Short mmCIF file of C-alpha atoms and ligand atoms in Angstrom, two decimals:
data_model
loop_
_atom_site.label_atom_id
_atom_site.label_comp_id
_atom_site.label_asym_id
_atom_site.label_seq_id
_atom_site.Cartn_x
_atom_site.Cartn_y
_atom_site.Cartn_z
CA LEU A 11 -6.37 -13.21 -17.41
CA PRO A 12 -3.33 -11.27 -16.21
CA TYR A 13 -1.97 -14.15 -14.30
CA LYS A 14 1.72 -15.05 -14.29
CA HIS A 15 3.50 -17.95 -13.24
CA ASP A 16 6.30 -17.82 -10.67
CA MET A 17 9.18 -20.09 -10.21
CA ASP A 18 7.27 -22.78 -8.38
CA GLY A 19 4.45 -22.67 -11.02
CA ALA A 20 1.93 -20.96 -8.81
CA GLU A 21 -0.31 -18.31 -10.38
CA SER A 22 0.56 -14.95 -9.35
CA GLN A 23 -1.06 -11.72 -9.63
CA VAL A 24 0.15 -8.00 -9.95
CA VAL A 25 -0.93 -5.92 -6.81
CA TYR A 26 -0.69 -2.47 -5.83
CA LEU A 27 -0.67 -1.36 -2.22
CA SER A 28 -0.75 2.08 -0.32
CA LEU A 29 1.21 2.31 3.02
CA GLY A 30 0.90 5.27 5.39
CA SER A 31 2.26 6.15 8.80
CA ASN A 32 1.82 9.21 11.06
CA LEU A 33 3.11 8.00 14.28
CA GLY A 34 6.66 7.70 15.71
CA ASP A 35 9.51 7.03 13.33
CA ARG A 36 7.22 6.97 10.20
CA GLY A 37 9.88 6.25 7.69
CA GLU A 38 11.24 3.29 9.71
CA HIS A 39 7.73 1.98 10.16
CA LEU A 40 7.21 2.15 6.42
CA ARG A 41 10.58 0.44 5.72
CA ARG A 42 9.87 -2.30 8.27
CA ALA A 43 6.45 -2.89 6.52
CA VAL A 44 7.87 -3.16 2.92
CA GLN A 45 10.54 -5.57 4.43
CA ALA A 46 7.80 -7.73 5.83
CA LEU A 47 5.78 -7.63 2.67
CA ARG A 48 8.54 -9.46 0.90
CA LYS A 49 7.73 -12.61 2.56
CA GLU A 50 4.70 -13.06 0.21
CA ILE A 51 5.18 -10.36 -2.44
CA ARG A 52 7.86 -10.19 -4.95
CA ILE A 53 8.24 -6.33 -4.95
CA ASN A 54 8.63 -4.59 -8.33
CA ALA A 55 8.51 -0.93 -7.43
CA VAL A 56 8.42 1.19 -4.34
CA SER A 57 7.54 5.02 -4.79
CA ARG A 58 9.44 7.88 -3.11
CA ILE A 59 7.91 8.87 0.16
CA TYR A 60 5.27 11.58 0.12
CA GLU A 61 4.34 13.70 3.11
CA THR A 62 0.79 14.68 3.37
CA THR A 63 -0.58 17.28 5.88
CA ALA A 64 -3.54 15.67 7.82
CA VAL A 65 -6.71 17.42 6.86
CA GLY A 66 -9.67 17.68 9.25
CA VAL A 67 -8.37 16.47 12.45
CA VAL A 68 -6.20 19.40 13.52
CA ASP A 69 -3.74 17.87 16.05
CA GLN A 70 -2.63 14.91 13.90
CA PRO A 71 0.98 14.58 12.69
CA ALA A 72 1.66 14.71 8.95
CA PHE A 73 1.38 11.37 7.16
CA LEU A 74 4.16 9.61 5.14
CA ASN A 75 2.63 7.66 2.30
CA ILE A 76 4.19 5.30 -0.36
CA ALA A 77 2.82 3.16 -2.95
CA VAL A 78 4.21 -0.47 -3.78
CA SER A 79 3.75 -2.87 -6.68
CA GLY A 80 4.50 -6.44 -6.69
CA GLU A 81 3.49 -9.91 -7.54
CA THR A 82 1.92 -12.45 -5.12
CA ALA A 83 0.38 -15.96 -5.20
CA LEU A 84 -1.91 -15.05 -2.31
CA PRO A 85 -5.51 -14.89 -3.14
CA PRO A 86 -7.19 -11.38 -2.21
CA GLU A 87 -8.66 -12.38 1.32
CA GLU A 88 -5.37 -13.98 2.22
CA LEU A 89 -3.52 -11.05 1.04
CA LEU A 90 -5.71 -8.86 3.31
CA ARG A 91 -5.10 -11.09 6.31
CA PHE A 92 -1.29 -11.04 5.49
CA VAL A 93 -1.16 -7.13 5.22
CA LYS A 94 -3.29 -6.73 8.49
CA GLY A 95 -0.80 -9.01 10.19
CA ILE A 96 2.06 -6.71 9.14
CA GLU A 97 0.14 -3.67 10.62
CA HIS A 98 -0.02 -5.34 13.83
CA ALA A 99 3.53 -6.56 13.79
CA VAL A 100 5.20 -3.26 12.86
CA GLY A 101 2.75 -1.43 15.34
CA ARG A 102 3.55 -3.45 18.19
CA ARG A 103 5.84 -1.64 20.62
CA PRO A 104 8.57 -3.20 22.98
CA THR A 105 6.78 -1.95 26.06
CA PHE A 106 3.25 -2.69 25.23
CA ARG A 107 1.85 -6.11 24.34
CA TRP A 108 -0.19 -4.52 21.50
CA GLY A 109 0.73 -0.83 20.89
CA PRO A 110 -1.25 1.50 18.67
CA ARG A 111 -1.11 0.80 15.12
CA VAL A 112 1.48 3.00 13.29
CA VAL A 113 1.22 1.68 9.79
CA ASP A 114 -1.77 1.41 7.50
CA ILE A 115 -1.76 -0.89 4.54
CA ASP A 116 -4.51 -0.77 1.89
CA ILE A 117 -4.87 -3.09 -1.08
CA LEU A 118 -5.57 -0.64 -4.01
CA LEU A 119 -5.56 -3.06 -7.00
CA TYR A 120 -5.43 -6.74 -7.34
CA GLY A 121 -4.87 -7.56 -11.00
CA ASP A 122 -7.68 -6.08 -13.05
CA ARG A 123 -10.15 -7.80 -10.51
CA CYS A 124 -13.26 -5.94 -9.17
CA LEU A 125 -14.47 -7.79 -5.92
CA GLU A 126 -16.41 -7.05 -2.78
CA THR A 127 -16.76 -9.18 0.16
CA GLU A 128 -17.57 -8.37 3.78
CA ASP A 129 -13.90 -7.54 4.59
CA LEU A 130 -12.52 -6.49 1.32
CA THR A 131 -13.32 -4.12 -1.68
CA VAL A 132 -10.94 -3.98 -4.62
CA PRO A 133 -10.28 -1.50 -6.15
CA HIS A 134 -10.09 0.16 -2.79
CA VAL A 135 -13.27 2.30 -2.38
CA GLU A 136 -11.75 5.71 -1.51
CA MET A 137 -8.69 5.55 -3.83
CA ALA A 138 -10.14 7.54 -6.70
CA GLY A 139 -10.67 10.48 -4.29
CA ARG A 140 -7.27 10.38 -2.45
CA ALA A 141 -4.34 12.47 -3.51
CA PHE A 142 -2.05 10.85 -0.95
CA VAL A 143 -2.84 7.43 -2.48
CA LEU A 144 -2.86 8.49 -6.20
CA VAL A 145 0.07 10.81 -6.32
CA PRO A 146 2.57 7.95 -5.10
CA LEU A 147 0.73 5.32 -7.09
CA ALA A 148 1.03 7.51 -10.37
CA GLU A 149 4.80 7.63 -9.80
CA ILE A 150 5.19 3.70 -10.18
CA ALA A 151 2.14 2.92 -12.31
CA PRO A 152 0.81 6.04 -14.37
CA ASP A 153 -0.57 3.76 -17.04
CA VAL A 154 -2.37 1.01 -14.95
CA VAL A 155 -6.18 1.27 -15.63
CA HIS A 156 -8.51 1.27 -12.73
CA PRO A 157 -10.85 -1.59 -13.64
CA GLY A 158 -13.95 -0.07 -12.10
CA LEU A 159 -13.40 3.34 -13.55
CA GLY A 160 -11.72 2.39 -16.81
CA GLU A 161 -9.21 5.32 -16.37
CA PRO A 162 -5.42 5.32 -16.05
CA VAL A 163 -3.91 6.08 -12.63
CA ALA A 164 -2.22 9.25 -14.09
CA ALA A 165 -5.52 10.73 -15.13
CA LEU A 166 -7.18 10.04 -11.74
CA ALA A 167 -4.14 11.55 -9.85
CA ALA A 168 -4.17 14.51 -11.99
CA ARG A 169 -7.71 15.24 -11.08
CA VAL A 170 -7.12 15.26 -7.25
CA ALA A 171 -3.42 16.27 -6.97
CA GLY A 172 -4.39 19.91 -6.03
CA ARG A 173 -6.91 18.88 -3.35
CA GLU A 174 -4.40 17.82 -0.51
CA SER A 175 -0.88 18.95 0.12
CA VAL A 176 0.98 15.99 -1.07
CA ARG A 177 4.77 16.60 -1.64
CA ALA A 178 7.53 14.13 -2.43
CA ALA A 179 9.87 13.92 0.63
CA GLY A 180 12.71 11.76 -0.62
CA PRO A 181 13.46 8.03 -1.26
CA LEU A 182 12.27 5.22 1.13
CA LEU A 183 15.37 3.27 0.34
CA ASP A 184 18.80 4.50 0.26
CA SER A 185 19.70 2.75 -3.19
CA PRO A 186 17.47 1.52 -5.95
CA GLU A 187 18.99 -1.96 -5.63
CA GLN A 188 17.30 -2.41 -2.36
CA VAL A 189 13.94 -2.11 -4.01
CA ARG A 190 14.25 -5.68 -5.35
P1 AMP C 226 -8.45 0.61 7.85
O1 AMP C 226 -9.60 1.79 8.03
O2 AMP C 226 -7.65 0.98 6.67
O3 AMP C 226 -7.70 0.01 8.92
O4 AMP C 226 -9.38 -0.63 7.33
C1 AMP C 226 -10.47 -1.19 7.97
C2 AMP C 226 -10.79 -2.32 7.18
O5 AMP C 226 -11.24 -1.99 5.86
C3 AMP C 226 -9.96 -3.57 7.09
O6 AMP C 226 -9.95 -4.40 8.31
C4 AMP C 226 -10.67 -4.33 5.95
O7 AMP C 226 -11.41 -5.37 6.28
C5 AMP C 226 -11.30 -3.30 5.15
N1 AMP C 226 -11.02 -3.10 3.79
C6 AMP C 226 -11.88 -3.11 2.78
N2 AMP C 226 -11.45 -3.11 1.58
C7 AMP C 226 -10.05 -3.03 1.78
C8 AMP C 226 -8.89 -2.89 0.93
N3 AMP C 226 -8.93 -2.76 -0.29
N4 AMP C 226 -7.64 -2.77 1.59
C9 AMP C 226 -7.55 -2.90 2.93
N5 AMP C 226 -8.60 -3.03 3.73
C10 AMP C 226 -9.79 -3.10 3.14
#
């Protein structure tokens, strides 16, 4: 099993997440979300920001998307609760008690586990068809194999890369040192 042990001896797992925002200061929302993730995830890599034109719904602003990898001791269901809490915390506006959600966080991969509960399906059900997920993920994890499909992320990304307009729009963080 791909478990590692952290400094406290707890078992930790390598996880890959996708973050997106299309409301307000999108880059700031993503930065705040990544900062909040550090409470439970030792971040290993953060992709550049990719901008994706929203397809289908005409009057939606473009999305900014990133992929993040790290190690966590949280079991899958607790990781889901943790990231949903960050979605709410980052989306909360000063004037509203509970503003609209401005950041979406999906769990893409949890080690090499395949699991399905009422609340959580890992690998994420739609990741194999989404360029805005796979293109950022391929930047930080090209050789990681999707445990359900048995294919590396780079191959999956290459297949869908032309489908949506996904373009790199610069780094999330000012310096690479901030990644860790
Ligand atoms: P969303 O549409 O992204 O807000 O997600 C809605 C729901 O999808 C969440 O509340 C989760 O219960 C569920 N879900 C299922 N699988 C996943 C996953 N891999 N990552 C995040 N959410 C998931």
